[in-house]
Short mmCIF file of C-alpha atoms in Angstrom, two decimals:
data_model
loop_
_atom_site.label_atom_id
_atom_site.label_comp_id
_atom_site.label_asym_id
_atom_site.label_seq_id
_atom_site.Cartn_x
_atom_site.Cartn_y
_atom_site.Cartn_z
CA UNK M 1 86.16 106.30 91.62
CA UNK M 2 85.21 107.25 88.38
CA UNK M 3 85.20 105.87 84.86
CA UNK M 4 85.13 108.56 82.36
CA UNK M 5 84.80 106.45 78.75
CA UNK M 6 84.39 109.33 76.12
CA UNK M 7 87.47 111.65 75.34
CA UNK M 8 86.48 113.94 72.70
CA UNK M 9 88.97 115.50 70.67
CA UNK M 10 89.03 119.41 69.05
CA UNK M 11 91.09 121.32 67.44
CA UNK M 12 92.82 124.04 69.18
CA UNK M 13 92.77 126.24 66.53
CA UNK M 14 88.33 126.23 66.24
CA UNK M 15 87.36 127.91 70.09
CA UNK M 16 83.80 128.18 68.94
CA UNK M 17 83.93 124.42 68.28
CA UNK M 18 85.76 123.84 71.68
CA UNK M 19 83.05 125.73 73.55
CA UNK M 20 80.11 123.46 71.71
CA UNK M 21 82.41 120.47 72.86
CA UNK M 22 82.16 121.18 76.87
CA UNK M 23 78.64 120.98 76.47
CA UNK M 24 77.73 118.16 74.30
CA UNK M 25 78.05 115.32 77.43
CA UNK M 26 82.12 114.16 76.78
CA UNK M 27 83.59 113.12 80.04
CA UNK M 28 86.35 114.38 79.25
CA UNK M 29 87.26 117.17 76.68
CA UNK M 30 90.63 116.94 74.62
CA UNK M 31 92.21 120.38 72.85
CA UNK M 32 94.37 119.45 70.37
CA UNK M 33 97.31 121.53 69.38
CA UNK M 34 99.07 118.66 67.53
CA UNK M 35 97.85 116.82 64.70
CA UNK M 36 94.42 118.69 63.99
CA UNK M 37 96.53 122.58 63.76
CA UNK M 38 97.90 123.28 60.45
CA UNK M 39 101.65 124.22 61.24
CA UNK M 40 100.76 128.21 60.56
CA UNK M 41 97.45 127.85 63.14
CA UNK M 42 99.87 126.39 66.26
CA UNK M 43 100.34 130.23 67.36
CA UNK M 44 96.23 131.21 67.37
CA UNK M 45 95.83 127.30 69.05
CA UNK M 46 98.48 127.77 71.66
CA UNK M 47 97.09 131.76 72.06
CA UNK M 48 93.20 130.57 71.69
CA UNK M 49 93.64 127.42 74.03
CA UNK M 50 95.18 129.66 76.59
CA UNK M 51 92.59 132.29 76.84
CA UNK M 52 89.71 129.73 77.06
CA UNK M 53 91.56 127.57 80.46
CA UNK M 54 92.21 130.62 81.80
CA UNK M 55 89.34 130.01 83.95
CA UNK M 56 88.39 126.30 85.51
CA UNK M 57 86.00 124.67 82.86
CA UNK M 58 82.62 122.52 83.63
CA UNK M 59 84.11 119.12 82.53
CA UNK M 60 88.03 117.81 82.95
CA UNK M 61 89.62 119.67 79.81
CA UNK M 62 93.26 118.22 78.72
CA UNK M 63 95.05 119.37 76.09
CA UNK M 64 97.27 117.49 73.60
CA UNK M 65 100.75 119.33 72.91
CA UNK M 66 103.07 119.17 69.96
CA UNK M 67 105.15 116.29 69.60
CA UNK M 68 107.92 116.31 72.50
CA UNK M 69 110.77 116.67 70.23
CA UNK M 70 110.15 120.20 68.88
CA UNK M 71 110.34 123.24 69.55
CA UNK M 72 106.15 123.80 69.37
CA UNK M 73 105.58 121.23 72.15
CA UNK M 74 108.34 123.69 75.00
CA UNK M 75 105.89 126.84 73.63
CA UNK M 76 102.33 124.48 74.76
CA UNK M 77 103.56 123.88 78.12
CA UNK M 78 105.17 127.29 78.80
CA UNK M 79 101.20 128.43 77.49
CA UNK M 80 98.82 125.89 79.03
CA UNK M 81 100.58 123.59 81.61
CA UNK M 82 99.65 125.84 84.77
CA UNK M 83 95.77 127.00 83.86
CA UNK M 84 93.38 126.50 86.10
CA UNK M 85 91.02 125.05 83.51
CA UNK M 86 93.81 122.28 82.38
CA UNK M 87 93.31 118.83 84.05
CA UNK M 88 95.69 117.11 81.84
CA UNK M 89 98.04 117.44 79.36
CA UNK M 90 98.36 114.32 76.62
CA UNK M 91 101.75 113.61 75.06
CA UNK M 92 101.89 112.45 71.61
CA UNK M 93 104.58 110.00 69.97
CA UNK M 94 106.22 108.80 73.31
CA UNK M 95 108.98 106.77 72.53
CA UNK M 96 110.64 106.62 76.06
CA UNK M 97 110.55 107.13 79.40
CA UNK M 98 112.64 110.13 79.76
CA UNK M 99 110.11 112.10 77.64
CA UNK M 100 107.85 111.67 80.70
CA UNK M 101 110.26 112.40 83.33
CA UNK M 102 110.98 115.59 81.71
CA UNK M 103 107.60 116.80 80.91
CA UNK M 104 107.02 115.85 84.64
CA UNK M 105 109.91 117.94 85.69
CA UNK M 106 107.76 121.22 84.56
CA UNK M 107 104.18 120.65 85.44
CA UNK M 108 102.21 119.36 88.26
CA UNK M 109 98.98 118.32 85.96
CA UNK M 110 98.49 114.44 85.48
CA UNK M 111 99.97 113.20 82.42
CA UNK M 112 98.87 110.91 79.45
CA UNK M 113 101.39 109.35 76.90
CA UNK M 114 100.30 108.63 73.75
CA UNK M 115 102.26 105.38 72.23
CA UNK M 116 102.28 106.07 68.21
CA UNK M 117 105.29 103.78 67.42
CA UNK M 118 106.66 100.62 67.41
CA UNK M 119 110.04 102.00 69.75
CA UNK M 120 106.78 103.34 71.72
CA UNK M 121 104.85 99.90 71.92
CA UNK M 122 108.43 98.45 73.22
CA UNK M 123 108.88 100.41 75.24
CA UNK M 124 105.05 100.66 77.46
CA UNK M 125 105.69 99.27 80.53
CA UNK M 126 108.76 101.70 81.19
CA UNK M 127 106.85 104.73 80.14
CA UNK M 128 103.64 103.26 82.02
CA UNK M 129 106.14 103.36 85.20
CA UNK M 130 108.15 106.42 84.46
CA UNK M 131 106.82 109.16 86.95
CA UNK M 132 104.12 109.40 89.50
CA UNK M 133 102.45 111.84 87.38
CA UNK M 134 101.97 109.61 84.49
CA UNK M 135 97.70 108.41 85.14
CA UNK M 136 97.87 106.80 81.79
CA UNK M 137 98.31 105.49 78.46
CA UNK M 138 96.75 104.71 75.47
CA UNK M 139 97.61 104.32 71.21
CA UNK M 140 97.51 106.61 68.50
CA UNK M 141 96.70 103.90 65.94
CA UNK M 142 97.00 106.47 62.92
CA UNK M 143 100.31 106.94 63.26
CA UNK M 144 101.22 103.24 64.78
CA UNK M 145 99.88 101.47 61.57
CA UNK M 146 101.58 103.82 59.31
CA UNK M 147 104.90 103.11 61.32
CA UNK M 148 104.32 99.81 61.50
CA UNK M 149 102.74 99.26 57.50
CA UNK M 150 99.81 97.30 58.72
CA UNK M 151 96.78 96.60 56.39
CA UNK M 152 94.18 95.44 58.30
CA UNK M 153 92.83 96.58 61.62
CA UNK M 154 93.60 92.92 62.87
CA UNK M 155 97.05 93.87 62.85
CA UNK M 156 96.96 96.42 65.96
CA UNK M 157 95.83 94.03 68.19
CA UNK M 158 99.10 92.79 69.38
CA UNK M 159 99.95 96.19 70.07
CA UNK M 160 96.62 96.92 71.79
CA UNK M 161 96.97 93.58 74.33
CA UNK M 162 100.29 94.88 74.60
CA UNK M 163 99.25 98.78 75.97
CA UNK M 164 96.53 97.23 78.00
CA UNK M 165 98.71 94.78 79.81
CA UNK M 166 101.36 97.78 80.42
CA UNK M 167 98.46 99.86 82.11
CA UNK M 168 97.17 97.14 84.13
CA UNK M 169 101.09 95.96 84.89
CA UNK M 170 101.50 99.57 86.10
CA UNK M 171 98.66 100.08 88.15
CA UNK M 172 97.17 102.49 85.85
CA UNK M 173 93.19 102.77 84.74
CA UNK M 174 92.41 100.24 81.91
CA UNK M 175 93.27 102.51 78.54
CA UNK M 176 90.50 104.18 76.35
CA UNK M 177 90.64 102.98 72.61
CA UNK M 178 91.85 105.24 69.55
CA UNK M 179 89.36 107.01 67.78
CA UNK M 180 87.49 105.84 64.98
CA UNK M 181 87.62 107.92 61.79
CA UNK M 182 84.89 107.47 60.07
CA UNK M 183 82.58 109.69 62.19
CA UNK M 184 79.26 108.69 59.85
CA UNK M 185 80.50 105.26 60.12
CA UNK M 186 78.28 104.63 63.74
CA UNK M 187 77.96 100.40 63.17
CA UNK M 188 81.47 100.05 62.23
CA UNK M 189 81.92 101.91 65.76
CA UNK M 190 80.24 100.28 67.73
CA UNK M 191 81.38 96.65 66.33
CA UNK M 192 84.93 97.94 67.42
CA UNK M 193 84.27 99.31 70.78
CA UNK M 194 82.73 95.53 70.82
CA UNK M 195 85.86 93.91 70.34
CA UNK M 196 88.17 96.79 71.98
CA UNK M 197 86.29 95.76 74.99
CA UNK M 198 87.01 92.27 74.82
CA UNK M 199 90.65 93.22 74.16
CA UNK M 200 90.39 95.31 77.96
CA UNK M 201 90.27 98.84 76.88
CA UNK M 202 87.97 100.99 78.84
CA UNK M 203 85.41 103.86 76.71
CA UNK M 204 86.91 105.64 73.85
CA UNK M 205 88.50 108.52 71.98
CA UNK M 206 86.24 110.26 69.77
CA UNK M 207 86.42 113.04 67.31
CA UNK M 208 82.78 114.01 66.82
CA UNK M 209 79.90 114.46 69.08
CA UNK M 210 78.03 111.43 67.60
CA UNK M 211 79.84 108.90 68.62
CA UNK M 212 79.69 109.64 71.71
CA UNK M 213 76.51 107.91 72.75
CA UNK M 214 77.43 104.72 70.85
CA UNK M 215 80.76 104.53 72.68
CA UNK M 216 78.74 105.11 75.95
CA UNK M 217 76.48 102.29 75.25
CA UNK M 218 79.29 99.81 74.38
CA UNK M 219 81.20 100.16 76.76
CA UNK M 220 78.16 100.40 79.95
CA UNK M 221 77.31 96.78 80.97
CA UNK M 222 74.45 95.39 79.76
CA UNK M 223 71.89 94.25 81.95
CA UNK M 224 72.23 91.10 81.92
CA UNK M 225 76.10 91.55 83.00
CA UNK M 226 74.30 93.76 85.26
CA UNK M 227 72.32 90.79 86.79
CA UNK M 228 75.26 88.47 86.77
CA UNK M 229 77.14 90.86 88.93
CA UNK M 230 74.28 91.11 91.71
CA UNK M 231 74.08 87.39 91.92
CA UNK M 232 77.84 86.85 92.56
CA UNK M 233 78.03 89.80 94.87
CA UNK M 234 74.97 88.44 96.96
CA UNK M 235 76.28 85.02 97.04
CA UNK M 236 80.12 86.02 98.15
CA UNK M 237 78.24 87.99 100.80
CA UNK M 238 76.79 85.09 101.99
CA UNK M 239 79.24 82.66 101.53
CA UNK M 240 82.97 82.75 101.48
CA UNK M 241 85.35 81.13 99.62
CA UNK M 242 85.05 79.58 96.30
CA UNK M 243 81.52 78.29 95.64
CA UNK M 244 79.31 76.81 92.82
CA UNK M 245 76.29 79.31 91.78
CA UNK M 246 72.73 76.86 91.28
CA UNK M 247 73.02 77.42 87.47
CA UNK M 248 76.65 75.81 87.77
CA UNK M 249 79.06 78.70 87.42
CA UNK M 250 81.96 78.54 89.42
CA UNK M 251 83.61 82.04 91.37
CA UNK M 252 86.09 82.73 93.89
CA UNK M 253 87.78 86.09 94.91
CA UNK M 254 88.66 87.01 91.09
CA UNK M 255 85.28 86.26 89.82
CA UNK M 256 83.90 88.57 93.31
CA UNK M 257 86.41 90.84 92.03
CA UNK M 258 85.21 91.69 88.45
CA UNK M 259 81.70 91.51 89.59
CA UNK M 260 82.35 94.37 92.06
CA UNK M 261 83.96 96.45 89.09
CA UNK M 262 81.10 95.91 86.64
CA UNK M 263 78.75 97.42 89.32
CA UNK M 264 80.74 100.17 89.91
CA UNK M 265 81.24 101.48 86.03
CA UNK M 266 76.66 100.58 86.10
CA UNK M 267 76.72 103.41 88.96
CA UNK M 268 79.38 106.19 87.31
CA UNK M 269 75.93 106.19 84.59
#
């Protein structure tokens, strides 16, 4: 199993930027042809993006179409959908599950919906559960608070609890956070993967190649979760059934559980 926890955004339309991206250490790689392509760049994106995946790339590479309901997004898929470099496509502003089902309908390459509304936010678990092909789901919080007219970054986090619980609901991986846009803003980062992680998300969109270590770090465990995770594994191998630990903790199969998964995102460092 793996964990990737950096997604690291580019803009279609830069190729010499993409290229410096698949080296700089992103698990995963994501060319966007949506929101960072001025309208008159889509063509050289969609025409760039394609010429670069026509070969299988180092790391996973997915790209992020046009919005579903123009005419852009049926031009991406026709372009990048079946590349051999393509491991996923992203789908911006899903609103429903039908959007997924007929994406799916074209393309055999894992899909991730992007929930950027309120309708969206409403609607998670259905689109969470609306094809096979779906592996996951996340926000777009610049577009969410703008539909939504929040003021403070407080205000998301129904909507967050709400896209984690969806995920987890549909047996999907736990969702990565939205990016953070101040890319000089490295503190303010990392206090917000702090609390993204106590909200359940799992690593992080980024949109600059220095963030990416401070994601990394906040979302690794630390070593003393590290060391709480040994002792409960060694004593449910010992022992079954609910127990008290010496120091007075109590655990039992969901406690074994989460111990087993903090281990396993330690190793995927």
């Amino acid at each position: 199993m793996t964990f990737p926890l950096t997604w690291l955004y580019v803009p279609g339309d830069r190729p010499h930027v993409v290229a410096k991206a698949l080296a700089c250490g992103a698990d995963v790689v994501v060319i966007d042809l949506e929101d960072a392509v001025a309208p008159d760049r889509k063509e050289y994106a969609r025409a760039a993006t394609a010429d670069l995946l026509s070969e299988a790339q180092p790391v996973p590479v997915h790209v992020r179409i046009n919005a579903l309901d123009g005419p852009p997004a049926s031009a991406d898929l026709q372009a990048v959908a079946a590349l051999p470099g393509v491991s996923g496509l992203r789908l911006p502003k899903v609103a429903s599950p039908d959007r997924i089902t007929t994406v799916a309908e074209h393309t055999t390459r894992p899909l991730y919906a992007l929930l950027e509304t309120a309708l969206g936010i409403e609607h998670a678990y259905a689109i969470a559960t609306a094809h096979p092909s779906l592996r996951g789901i996340s926000l777009g919080e610049a577009d969410l608070r703008a539909d939504l007219g929040v003021r403070e970054d407080a205000g998301l986090d129904w909507s967050r609890s709400r896209v984690v619980v969806a995920a987890r609901a549909a047996g999907l991986a736990p969702p990565p956070q939205s990016v953070h846009p101040d890319t000089r803003d490295l503190d303010g980062l990392a206090a917000s993967c702090a609390h993204g992680r106590t909200l359940g998300f799992l690593g992080r969109a980024a949109i600059h190649p220095r963030q990416l270590p401070v994601i990394e770090r906040a979302y690794l465990p630390t070593q003393r979760e590290l060391e709480e995770a040994e002792t409960i594994v060694k004593a449910a191998a010992t022992e079954q059934g609910a127990q008290a630990l010496p120091d007075g903790r109590f655990i039992d199969a969901a406690v074994v559980a989460a111990a087993h998964r903090t281990l396993a995102l330690a190793r995927r460092a």
